[in-house]
Short mmCIF file of C-alpha atoms and ligand atoms in Angstrom, two decimals:
data_model
loop_
_atom_site.label_atom_id
_atom_site.label_comp_id
_atom_site.label_asym_id
_atom_site.label_seq_id
_atom_site.Cartn_x
_atom_site.Cartn_y
_atom_site.Cartn_z
CA MET A 1 26.32 -30.06 0.75
CA PHE A 2 24.46 -31.24 3.84
CA LYS A 3 27.54 -30.76 5.96
CA GLU A 4 27.57 -27.08 5.01
CA PHE A 5 23.87 -26.77 5.78
CA ILE A 6 24.45 -28.18 9.24
CA GLN A 7 27.46 -25.93 9.78
CA GLY A 8 25.45 -22.86 8.85
CA LEU A 9 22.57 -23.86 11.08
CA SER A 10 24.87 -24.54 14.01
CA ILE A 11 26.48 -21.12 13.69
CA THR A 12 23.16 -19.31 13.79
CA PHE A 13 22.03 -21.49 16.67
CA LYS A 14 25.17 -20.69 18.60
CA HIS A 15 24.40 -17.01 18.19
CA LEU A 16 20.93 -17.58 19.58
CA LEU A 17 22.33 -18.70 22.91
CA PRO A 18 22.44 -15.89 25.46
CA GLY A 19 25.42 -13.57 25.57
CA HIS A 20 26.07 -13.28 21.86
CA SER A 21 24.24 -10.06 21.16
CA THR A 22 26.47 -7.12 20.36
CA THR A 23 23.72 -4.52 20.36
CA VAL A 24 24.15 -1.49 22.61
CA GLN A 25 20.80 -0.26 23.88
CA TYR A 26 21.71 3.27 22.96
CA PRO A 27 19.90 5.79 25.14
CA ASP A 28 20.21 3.46 28.15
CA GLU A 29 23.79 2.39 27.62
CA ARG A 30 26.40 4.34 25.72
CA LEU A 31 29.77 3.48 24.34
CA THR A 32 32.69 5.71 25.32
CA PRO A 33 34.26 7.02 22.14
CA SER A 34 37.96 6.44 21.62
CA PRO A 35 40.36 9.22 22.75
CA ARG A 36 40.97 10.16 19.12
CA PHE A 37 37.26 10.56 18.46
CA ARG A 38 36.45 13.75 16.52
CA GLY A 39 33.30 15.22 18.03
CA LEU A 40 32.22 18.73 18.85
CA HIS A 41 34.99 21.37 18.84
CA ARG A 42 36.10 23.18 21.94
CA LEU A 43 38.09 26.39 22.24
CA VAL A 44 40.70 25.90 24.93
CA PRO A 45 40.61 28.67 27.54
CA THR A 46 43.57 30.08 29.50
CA GLN A 47 43.17 31.95 32.81
CA ASP A 48 41.22 34.94 31.58
CA ARG A 49 40.61 34.44 27.88
CA GLU A 50 40.59 31.88 25.09
CA LYS A 51 43.93 30.62 23.89
CA CYS A 52 43.13 31.47 20.28
CA VAL A 53 45.21 34.29 18.83
CA ALA A 54 43.00 34.78 15.76
CA CYS A 55 45.69 33.78 13.31
CA TYR A 56 43.16 32.69 10.66
CA LEU A 57 44.93 29.39 10.06
CA CYS A 58 41.90 27.27 10.88
CA PRO A 59 39.43 29.07 8.60
CA THR A 60 42.06 28.87 5.87
CA VAL A 61 42.62 25.15 6.17
CA CYS A 62 39.00 24.22 6.74
CA PRO A 63 37.87 22.31 3.63
CA ALA A 64 34.24 23.01 4.37
CA LYS A 65 34.81 26.73 4.90
CA CYS A 66 32.66 26.72 7.99
CA ILE A 67 34.79 28.66 10.47
CA THR A 68 34.33 32.40 10.80
CA VAL A 69 37.00 34.35 12.66
CA GLU A 70 37.17 38.10 13.13
CA SER A 71 40.22 39.34 14.92
CA ALA A 72 40.48 42.32 17.22
CA GLU A 73 42.94 43.78 19.71
CA ASN A 74 42.27 43.89 23.43
CA GLU A 75 43.42 46.53 25.93
CA LYS A 76 46.70 44.67 26.53
CA GLY A 77 47.43 44.88 22.85
CA GLU A 78 46.90 41.17 22.23
CA LYS A 79 45.08 39.75 19.21
CA TYR A 80 41.98 37.83 20.07
CA PRO A 81 39.00 36.50 18.11
CA GLN A 82 36.16 38.96 18.45
CA VAL A 83 33.97 36.51 16.56
CA TYR A 84 34.65 32.82 16.44
CA GLU A 85 31.91 30.70 14.92
CA ILE A 86 31.74 27.17 13.53
CA ASP A 87 28.79 26.13 11.41
CA LEU A 88 28.42 22.49 12.39
CA LEU A 89 25.95 21.82 9.59
CA ARG A 90 28.78 22.31 7.11
CA CYS A 91 31.58 20.86 9.22
CA ILE A 92 32.79 17.43 8.13
CA PHE A 93 34.66 16.73 11.37
CA CYS A 94 37.95 16.25 9.56
CA GLY A 95 39.96 17.75 12.38
CA TYR A 96 42.19 19.85 10.09
CA CYS A 97 41.43 22.97 12.08
CA VAL A 98 42.79 21.33 15.22
CA GLU A 99 45.89 20.20 13.39
CA ALA A 100 46.47 23.62 11.86
CA CYS A 101 46.25 25.64 15.05
CA PRO A 102 49.76 26.85 16.04
CA VAL A 103 48.86 27.49 19.68
CA GLU A 104 46.70 24.43 20.31
CA ALA A 105 43.74 26.63 21.03
CA LEU A 106 41.25 24.26 19.46
CA GLU A 107 40.47 20.65 20.30
CA MET A 108 37.79 18.10 19.57
CA THR A 109 35.71 16.52 22.31
CA ALA A 110 33.86 13.23 22.57
CA GLU A 111 30.51 14.98 22.35
CA TYR A 112 28.54 13.40 19.51
CA GLU A 113 24.89 14.01 20.35
CA LEU A 114 24.60 17.10 18.20
CA ALA A 115 21.04 16.87 16.90
CA ASN A 116 18.97 20.03 17.21
CA PHE A 117 15.70 21.57 16.16
CA HIS A 118 16.69 24.78 14.38
CA ARG A 119 19.30 25.66 11.83
CA GLU A 120 20.57 28.49 14.04
CA ASP A 121 21.27 26.03 16.83
CA PHE A 122 24.05 24.50 14.76
CA LYS A 123 26.03 27.74 14.63
CA PHE A 124 28.43 27.40 17.54
CA ASN A 125 29.74 30.80 18.63
CA LYS A 126 32.64 31.58 20.88
CA LYS A 127 30.65 31.31 24.06
CA ARG A 128 29.31 27.87 23.26
CA LEU A 129 32.67 26.65 22.01
CA LEU A 130 34.46 27.75 25.18
CA LYS A 131 32.32 25.51 27.36
CA MET B 1 -33.24 -48.48 27.47
CA THR B 2 -29.91 -46.74 27.44
CA PRO B 3 -29.38 -44.25 24.66
CA GLU B 4 -26.52 -45.07 22.36
CA VAL B 5 -23.40 -43.00 22.16
CA GLU B 6 -23.15 -41.44 18.73
CA VAL B 7 -21.15 -38.84 16.89
CA LEU B 8 -22.74 -35.46 17.26
CA SER B 9 -24.19 -34.30 13.96
CA LEU B 10 -26.57 -31.66 12.71
CA SER B 11 -29.43 -34.19 12.54
CA SER B 12 -28.91 -35.74 15.98
CA HIS B 13 -28.85 -32.57 18.07
CA PRO B 14 -28.82 -29.39 15.97
CA LEU B 15 -28.38 -26.91 18.82
CA LEU B 16 -25.57 -28.68 20.58
CA PHE B 17 -23.94 -29.31 17.22
CA LEU B 18 -24.04 -25.64 16.31
CA ALA B 19 -22.77 -24.58 19.71
CA ALA B 20 -19.93 -27.08 19.63
CA MET B 21 -19.05 -26.05 16.10
CA LEU B 22 -18.97 -22.35 16.96
CA VAL B 23 -16.83 -22.97 20.02
CA LYS B 24 -14.41 -25.09 18.02
CA ILE B 25 -14.18 -22.55 15.22
CA GLY B 26 -13.75 -19.72 17.70
CA VAL B 27 -11.00 -21.48 19.61
CA VAL B 28 -9.10 -22.65 16.54
CA PHE B 29 -9.40 -19.29 14.84
CA GLY B 30 -8.38 -17.44 17.98
CA VAL B 31 -5.39 -19.66 18.61
CA VAL B 32 -4.24 -19.38 15.00
CA LEU B 33 -4.53 -15.60 14.99
CA PHE B 34 -2.74 -15.37 18.32
CA ILE B 35 0.09 -17.50 17.02
CA VAL B 36 0.20 -15.39 13.85
CA ALA B 37 0.58 -12.24 15.92
CA TYR B 38 3.22 -13.63 18.22
CA ALA B 39 5.02 -15.52 15.48
CA THR B 40 6.06 -12.13 14.14
CA TRP B 41 7.50 -11.24 17.52
CA VAL B 42 9.24 -14.59 17.93
CA GLU B 43 10.61 -14.39 14.42
CA ARG B 44 12.04 -10.93 14.96
CA LYS B 45 13.52 -11.91 18.30
CA VAL B 46 15.00 -15.19 17.13
CA ILE B 47 16.40 -13.82 13.90
CA GLY B 48 17.70 -10.82 15.80
CA HIS B 49 19.61 -12.95 18.26
CA MET B 50 20.84 -15.25 15.53
CA GLN B 51 22.29 -12.20 13.83
CA THR B 52 23.71 -11.05 17.20
CA ARG B 53 21.15 -8.29 17.52
CA LEU B 54 18.42 -8.00 20.13
CA GLY B 55 15.27 -7.60 18.07
CA PRO B 56 12.42 -5.44 19.39
CA MET B 57 13.16 -4.23 22.92
CA ARG B 58 11.29 -0.96 23.39
CA THR B 59 7.63 -1.88 23.59
CA PHE B 60 7.09 -3.33 27.03
CA TRP B 61 9.33 -6.08 28.43
CA HIS B 62 11.60 -7.29 25.61
CA GLY B 63 9.25 -5.85 23.03
CA LEU B 64 6.41 -8.14 24.03
CA LEU B 65 3.75 -5.70 22.85
CA GLN B 66 5.39 -5.21 19.47
CA PRO B 67 2.79 -7.18 17.46
CA ILE B 68 0.03 -5.03 18.89
CA ALA B 69 1.94 -1.85 18.17
CA ASP B 70 2.63 -3.07 14.64
CA GLY B 71 -1.00 -3.94 14.11
CA MET B 72 -2.12 -0.53 15.32
CA LYS B 73 0.41 1.21 13.16
CA LEU B 74 -0.69 -0.68 10.05
CA PHE B 75 -4.29 0.01 10.90
CA PHE B 76 -3.77 3.76 10.86
CA LYS B 77 -1.66 3.83 7.73
CA GLU B 78 -3.09 5.33 4.58
CA ASP B 79 -4.68 2.70 2.39
CA ILE B 80 -3.32 3.39 -1.07
CA VAL B 81 -4.80 1.90 -4.23
CA PRO B 82 -2.63 2.75 -7.25
CA SER B 83 -4.63 4.69 -9.80
CA GLN B 84 -3.76 2.29 -12.60
CA ALA B 85 -4.45 -0.83 -10.56
CA ASP B 86 -7.29 -3.17 -11.28
CA LYS B 87 -9.45 -2.19 -8.32
CA VAL B 88 -11.53 -5.30 -7.81
CA SER B 89 -8.76 -7.85 -8.00
CA TYR B 90 -6.43 -5.53 -6.12
CA ILE B 91 -8.79 -5.56 -3.16
CA LEU B 92 -9.66 -9.21 -3.58
CA ALA B 93 -6.10 -10.51 -3.69
CA PRO B 94 -5.13 -10.13 0.00
CA MET B 95 -8.30 -11.90 1.05
CA MET B 96 -7.73 -14.68 -1.45
CA ILE B 97 -4.35 -15.27 0.04
CA LEU B 98 -5.39 -15.31 3.68
CA VAL B 99 -8.65 -17.23 3.49
CA PRO B 100 -7.33 -20.52 2.03
CA SER B 101 -4.61 -20.72 4.63
CA LEU B 102 -7.04 -20.04 7.48
CA ILE B 103 -9.64 -22.55 6.32
CA THR B 104 -7.06 -25.27 5.85
CA VAL B 105 -6.70 -25.32 9.63
CA ALA B 106 -10.26 -26.68 9.79
CA ILE B 107 -9.23 -30.22 8.98
CA ILE B 108 -6.37 -30.45 11.43
CA PRO B 109 -7.46 -32.72 14.29
CA PHE B 110 -6.24 -31.37 17.61
CA GLY B 111 -7.26 -33.90 20.21
CA ALA B 112 -9.06 -37.11 21.08
CA ASP B 113 -12.85 -37.25 20.85
CA LEU B 114 -14.74 -35.45 23.54
CA GLN B 115 -17.82 -37.08 25.03
CA ILE B 116 -20.63 -34.82 26.20
CA GLY B 117 -23.67 -36.72 27.36
CA ASN B 118 -24.36 -39.30 24.73
CA TYR B 119 -22.62 -37.50 21.96
CA ILE B 120 -19.10 -37.72 20.73
CA ILE B 121 -17.57 -34.48 19.57
CA PRO B 122 -14.52 -34.88 17.36
CA LEU B 123 -11.89 -32.26 18.17
CA GLN B 124 -11.52 -31.07 14.62
CA VAL B 125 -13.49 -28.29 13.00
CA ALA B 126 -14.44 -30.27 9.91
CA GLU B 127 -14.12 -34.01 9.57
CA LEU B 128 -13.56 -34.61 5.86
CA ASN B 129 -12.91 -38.06 4.51
CA ILE B 130 -10.92 -36.46 1.70
CA GLY B 131 -8.92 -34.24 4.06
CA VAL B 132 -5.63 -34.55 2.25
CA LEU B 133 -7.16 -33.63 -1.08
CA TYR B 134 -8.68 -30.60 0.59
CA ILE B 135 -5.26 -29.56 1.85
CA LEU B 136 -3.83 -29.78 -1.64
CA ALA B 137 -6.78 -27.92 -3.11
CA MET B 138 -6.47 -25.06 -0.64
CA ALA B 139 -2.73 -24.88 -1.17
CA GLY B 140 -3.48 -24.53 -4.86
CA LEU B 141 -5.99 -21.76 -4.18
CA GLY B 142 -3.46 -19.73 -2.24
CA VAL B 143 -1.40 -19.06 -5.34
CA TYR B 144 -4.26 -17.15 -6.97
CA GLY B 145 -4.02 -14.47 -4.34
CA THR B 146 -0.33 -13.98 -4.98
CA VAL B 147 -0.69 -13.93 -8.76
CA LEU B 148 -3.71 -11.64 -8.65
CA ALA B 149 -1.91 -9.27 -6.29
CA GLY B 150 1.07 -9.15 -8.59
CA TRP B 151 -0.98 -8.66 -11.71
CA SER B 152 -3.54 -6.19 -10.44
CA SER B 153 -0.97 -3.82 -8.91
CA ASN B 154 0.11 -2.86 -12.42
CA SER B 155 3.74 -2.54 -11.46
CA LYS B 156 6.61 -4.44 -13.01
CA TYR B 157 8.06 -5.68 -9.76
CA SER B 158 4.74 -6.94 -8.54
CA LEU B 159 4.11 -8.67 -11.83
CA ILE B 160 7.45 -10.42 -11.80
CA GLY B 161 6.79 -11.48 -8.22
CA GLY B 162 3.38 -12.83 -9.14
CA VAL B 163 4.66 -14.73 -12.15
CA ARG B 164 7.45 -16.22 -10.10
CA ALA B 165 4.99 -17.22 -7.41
CA SER B 166 2.81 -19.06 -9.89
CA ALA B 167 5.70 -20.98 -11.42
CA GLN B 168 7.22 -21.78 -8.05
CA MET B 169 4.04 -22.86 -6.35
CA VAL B 170 2.91 -25.03 -9.25
CA SER B 171 6.21 -26.87 -9.44
CA TYR B 172 6.55 -27.41 -5.72
CA GLU B 173 2.96 -28.33 -5.15
CA LEU B 174 3.56 -31.30 -7.37
CA SER B 175 6.42 -32.68 -5.30
CA ALA B 176 4.67 -31.89 -2.02
CA GLY B 177 1.54 -33.65 -3.26
CA LEU B 178 3.51 -36.68 -4.40
CA ALA B 179 5.28 -36.82 -1.04
CA ILE B 180 1.88 -36.99 0.64
CA VAL B 181 0.77 -39.75 -1.74
CA ALA B 182 3.32 -42.06 -0.15
CA VAL B 183 1.75 -41.34 3.23
CA PHE B 184 -1.74 -42.31 2.32
CA MET B 185 -0.49 -45.37 0.49
CA LEU B 186 0.51 -46.52 3.97
CA SER B 187 -2.48 -45.19 5.86
CA GLU B 188 -4.99 -46.20 3.20
CA THR B 189 -7.18 -43.26 4.08
CA LEU B 190 -7.37 -39.67 2.95
CA SER B 191 -8.87 -38.37 6.16
CA THR B 192 -6.46 -36.53 8.43
CA ARG B 193 -8.17 -38.13 11.37
CA GLY B 194 -7.54 -41.60 9.96
CA ILE B 195 -3.91 -40.75 9.29
CA VAL B 196 -3.41 -39.64 12.88
CA ASP B 197 -5.13 -42.78 14.15
CA ALA B 198 -2.85 -44.91 12.02
CA GLN B 199 0.17 -43.35 13.73
CA SER B 200 -1.22 -43.16 17.24
CA ALA B 201 0.03 -46.53 18.54
CA SER B 202 3.43 -45.22 19.58
CA VAL B 203 6.09 -42.73 18.58
CA LEU B 204 7.68 -45.41 16.42
CA HIS B 205 4.56 -45.58 14.28
CA TRP B 206 4.98 -42.03 13.12
CA TYR B 207 5.26 -41.86 9.37
CA VAL B 208 8.43 -39.84 9.62
CA PHE B 209 10.24 -43.10 10.40
CA LYS B 210 8.57 -45.04 7.61
CA GLN B 211 8.79 -42.20 5.12
CA PRO B 212 11.82 -40.09 6.00
CA LEU B 213 12.34 -39.05 2.39
CA ALA B 214 8.72 -38.04 1.93
CA PHE B 215 8.93 -36.06 5.18
CA CYS B 216 12.00 -34.12 4.06
CA LEU B 217 10.50 -33.53 0.64
CA PHE B 218 7.26 -32.32 2.12
CA VAL B 219 8.93 -29.92 4.53
CA VAL B 220 11.19 -28.42 1.88
CA CYS B 221 8.46 -28.22 -0.74
CA GLY B 222 6.09 -26.82 1.84
CA LEU B 223 8.63 -24.15 2.59
CA ALA B 224 8.83 -23.33 -1.10
CA GLU B 225 5.09 -23.34 -1.43
CA ILE B 226 4.54 -20.81 1.30
CA ASN B 227 7.36 -18.64 -0.06
CA ARG B 228 9.53 -18.64 2.99
CA THR B 229 13.22 -17.90 2.79
CA PRO B 230 15.31 -19.48 1.24
CA PHE B 231 12.55 -19.85 -1.35
CA ASP B 232 10.97 -16.40 -1.10
CA MET B 233 11.41 -15.64 -4.77
CA PRO B 234 8.02 -13.89 -5.15
CA GLU B 235 9.04 -11.39 -2.49
CA ALA B 236 12.81 -11.22 -2.97
CA GLU B 237 13.15 -7.78 -1.40
CA SER B 238 16.69 -7.34 -2.66
CA GLU B 239 15.68 -7.61 -6.30
CA LEU B 240 11.93 -7.01 -6.51
CA VAL B 241 11.40 -4.37 -3.79
CA SER B 242 8.78 -6.51 -2.10
CA GLY B 243 7.52 -8.58 -5.03
CA PHE B 244 3.81 -9.13 -5.32
CA CYS B 245 2.93 -6.94 -2.34
CA THR B 246 5.06 -3.94 -3.32
CA GLU B 247 2.08 -1.67 -3.93
CA TYR B 248 0.09 -2.70 -0.91
CA SER B 249 -0.17 -0.66 2.24
CA SER B 250 -2.11 -0.47 5.47
CA MET B 251 -4.33 -3.42 6.42
CA LYS B 252 -4.09 -4.98 2.99
CA TYR B 253 -0.39 -5.35 3.52
CA ALA B 254 -1.09 -6.66 6.99
CA LEU B 255 -3.26 -9.36 5.44
CA PHE B 256 -0.32 -10.53 3.32
CA PHE B 257 1.80 -10.53 6.40
CA MET B 258 -0.74 -12.52 8.35
CA ALA B 259 -1.13 -14.92 5.44
CA GLU B 260 2.57 -15.62 5.47
CA TYR B 261 2.51 -16.66 9.11
CA ALA B 262 -0.83 -18.42 8.82
CA ASN B 263 0.66 -20.43 5.97
CA MET B 264 3.60 -21.27 8.15
CA ILE B 265 1.27 -22.55 10.85
CA VAL B 266 -0.73 -24.53 8.33
CA ILE B 267 2.29 -26.21 6.75
CA SER B 268 3.68 -26.99 10.21
CA ALA B 269 0.36 -28.41 11.36
CA ILE B 270 -0.02 -30.51 8.21
CA ALA B 271 3.52 -31.84 8.46
CA ALA B 272 2.93 -32.64 12.13
CA THR B 273 -0.36 -34.38 11.34
CA LEU B 274 0.85 -36.38 8.39
CA PHE B 275 4.29 -37.37 9.58
CA LEU B 276 4.63 -36.79 13.31
CA GLY B 277 1.45 -38.33 14.62
CA GLY B 278 -0.48 -35.08 14.96
CA TRP B 279 -2.00 -34.73 18.41
CA SER B 280 -1.48 -38.37 19.37
CA GLY B 281 1.85 -38.42 21.12
CA PRO B 282 4.18 -38.13 23.05
CA THR B 283 2.34 -36.43 25.95
CA PRO B 284 -1.26 -37.30 26.84
CA PHE B 285 -2.55 -33.81 25.99
CA GLY B 286 -3.65 -33.61 22.36
CA ALA B 287 -3.55 -29.87 21.84
CA VAL B 288 -0.21 -29.56 23.61
CA ASN B 289 1.31 -32.21 21.36
CA LEU B 290 0.09 -30.55 18.22
CA LEU B 291 1.07 -27.05 19.29
CA GLY B 292 4.48 -28.24 20.40
CA LYS B 293 5.13 -29.79 17.01
CA VAL B 294 3.82 -26.73 15.21
CA PHE B 295 6.08 -24.47 17.27
CA ALA B 296 9.05 -26.73 16.63
CA PHE B 297 8.46 -26.54 12.91
CA MET B 298 7.99 -22.80 12.99
CA PHE B 299 11.18 -22.37 14.95
CA PHE B 300 12.93 -24.49 12.36
CA PHE B 301 11.56 -22.34 9.54
CA ILE B 302 12.68 -19.17 11.30
CA TRP B 303 16.05 -20.72 11.93
CA LEU B 304 16.39 -21.54 8.24
CA ARG B 305 15.48 -17.98 7.37
CA ALA B 306 18.19 -16.62 9.63
CA THR B 307 20.76 -18.97 8.16
CA PHE B 308 20.42 -19.38 4.43
CA PRO B 309 20.46 -16.89 1.58
CA ARG B 310 17.80 -16.99 -1.09
CA VAL B 311 18.34 -19.51 -3.88
CA ARG B 312 18.55 -18.28 -7.45
CA TYR B 313 15.47 -18.69 -9.57
CA ASP B 314 16.97 -21.23 -11.96
CA GLN B 315 18.32 -23.20 -9.00
CA LEU B 316 14.85 -23.21 -7.57
CA MET B 317 13.32 -24.61 -10.73
CA TYR B 318 16.15 -27.11 -11.13
CA LEU B 319 15.67 -28.29 -7.57
CA GLY B 320 11.93 -28.63 -7.98
CA TRP B 321 11.73 -30.43 -11.30
CA LYS B 322 14.96 -32.35 -11.55
CA ILE B 323 15.59 -33.41 -7.96
CA PHE B 324 12.45 -33.28 -5.84
CA LEU B 325 10.00 -34.56 -8.43
CA PRO B 326 12.03 -37.68 -9.38
CA LEU B 327 12.75 -38.32 -5.71
CA ALA B 328 9.07 -38.09 -4.84
CA LEU B 329 8.15 -40.41 -7.72
CA ALA B 330 10.84 -42.90 -6.76
CA ASN B 331 9.60 -42.78 -3.19
CA ILE B 332 6.10 -43.67 -4.33
CA VAL B 333 7.34 -46.59 -6.42
CA ILE B 334 9.43 -47.95 -3.57
CA THR B 335 6.59 -47.49 -1.10
CA GLY B 336 4.29 -49.31 -3.50
CA PHE B 337 6.66 -52.26 -3.76
CA VAL B 338 7.13 -52.47 -0.03
CA VAL B 339 3.40 -52.26 0.65
CA VAL B 340 2.71 -55.06 -1.85
CA LEU B 341 5.51 -57.23 -0.52
CA VAL B 342 4.53 -56.80 3.12
CA ASN B 343 0.91 -57.62 2.44
S1 SF4 C 401 36.74 19.78 11.55
FE1 SF4 C 401 37.28 20.16 9.42
S2 SF4 C 401 35.40 20.91 8.52
FE2 SF4 C 401 35.09 21.02 10.71
S3 SF4 C 401 35.69 23.09 11.24
FE3 SF4 C 401 37.52 21.84 11.50
S4 SF4 C 401 38.58 21.99 9.53
FE4 SF4 C 401 36.48 22.71 9.19
S1 SF4 C 402 44.23 28.29 14.15
FE1 SF4 C 402 44.03 28.34 16.38
S2 SF4 C 402 44.79 30.35 16.93
FE2 SF4 C 402 44.45 30.41 14.71
S3 SF4 C 402 42.37 31.24 14.54
FE3 SF4 C 402 42.16 29.02 14.57
S4 SF4 C 402 41.84 28.52 16.71
FE4 SF4 C 402 42.60 30.60 16.68
#
């Protein structure tokens, strides 16, 4: 019994010695998320427009039903999303939309500081998603 | 004719006596409260690091102003008295818990006698020839605060906490008291001053070497008596919310908090005085010796808290009545035999 007591005490004492803390002092130091991290979405642009062809696959697959797409045709006769909006308050960051996209027009970034002050600020429209 | 040197008393020089008394009380009280405040910081830091965290870091350098920030926060919190609570005892309870622990410090001697003019001033707030009894009495008083707090809150968790506290404190007080009995069988005095004098010859005269069992018993029982982890059954936040102080808020809660640390200081100081020679060794500075020992004990208590989980209630009772009590009794019997044989 006493041996175990001593063992326990020695472990905690070892941790007390400098260099054992694993805390990251968040706003001062940040961890880099892994490459597979699923953060804020981004619409991938090409030279003059977004890659998205408004195929409606992502709003269909989205389990949270938080993507709104409205397709339209531009002067070259190509389909493009007139409206593309993701409601991040409902998004569960599952990444299905990215997987579903046939033209790899959507990706997820490492951006995770998504707090905001107003509900409207969580609706990410095409302009914000293209950034 | 040269005036004799005598112990300063109220009759010999009332004014000087009062002044000396006030200074002593002020210093002791101030030091205790300062330690109470910074013990919270040290505890959070030490436990944090032991759990590979950092503890408070944001307020000033390494969170050094955290106790002040905490105090201010608690001060401005709303003071809630539950509508079904028993008002008088609800308000009385936090005071009843803090006061006994603070006044116990009065009999801890913290240095050699001071000589001013022809008067000797003992460095101890109150010189009582029944000091040890006083310690036990005050320890017994402390439990009323806990029980009253638990009962008057009129909440089931608080009540369970209070009832546990009473059972726990009563059973451990017994063993702690019996452990002390062995000490004054050796010292043949009940005054804390006398006990320190008896150990002052050298480090080897400390009672911890003559009474190692009593020392261990006293430290563990003391821990149980002041409800520190692993014996914090009355609080047991994982089962009883916060036990007897669940309903308390604002400064009343702060009083409980202060009482916990004040109790820690008191138990450390008593253990240091009774078993480790109090102020009388190893360095020539009385107060430094005592404070060093107190800090060592407090660090040990914090260390224990970071290491061990809470014991179960039946284990606690088993430990108290079936292991510690017989051990303490056996220790007294053996001490008695040895004392008789040696004399
Ligand atoms: S990550 Fe999941 S929930 Fe969020 S928009 Fe994409 S599919 Fe919908
Ligand atoms: S799946 Fe890709 S191409 Fe289709 S609407 Fe979504 S983002 Fe656009």
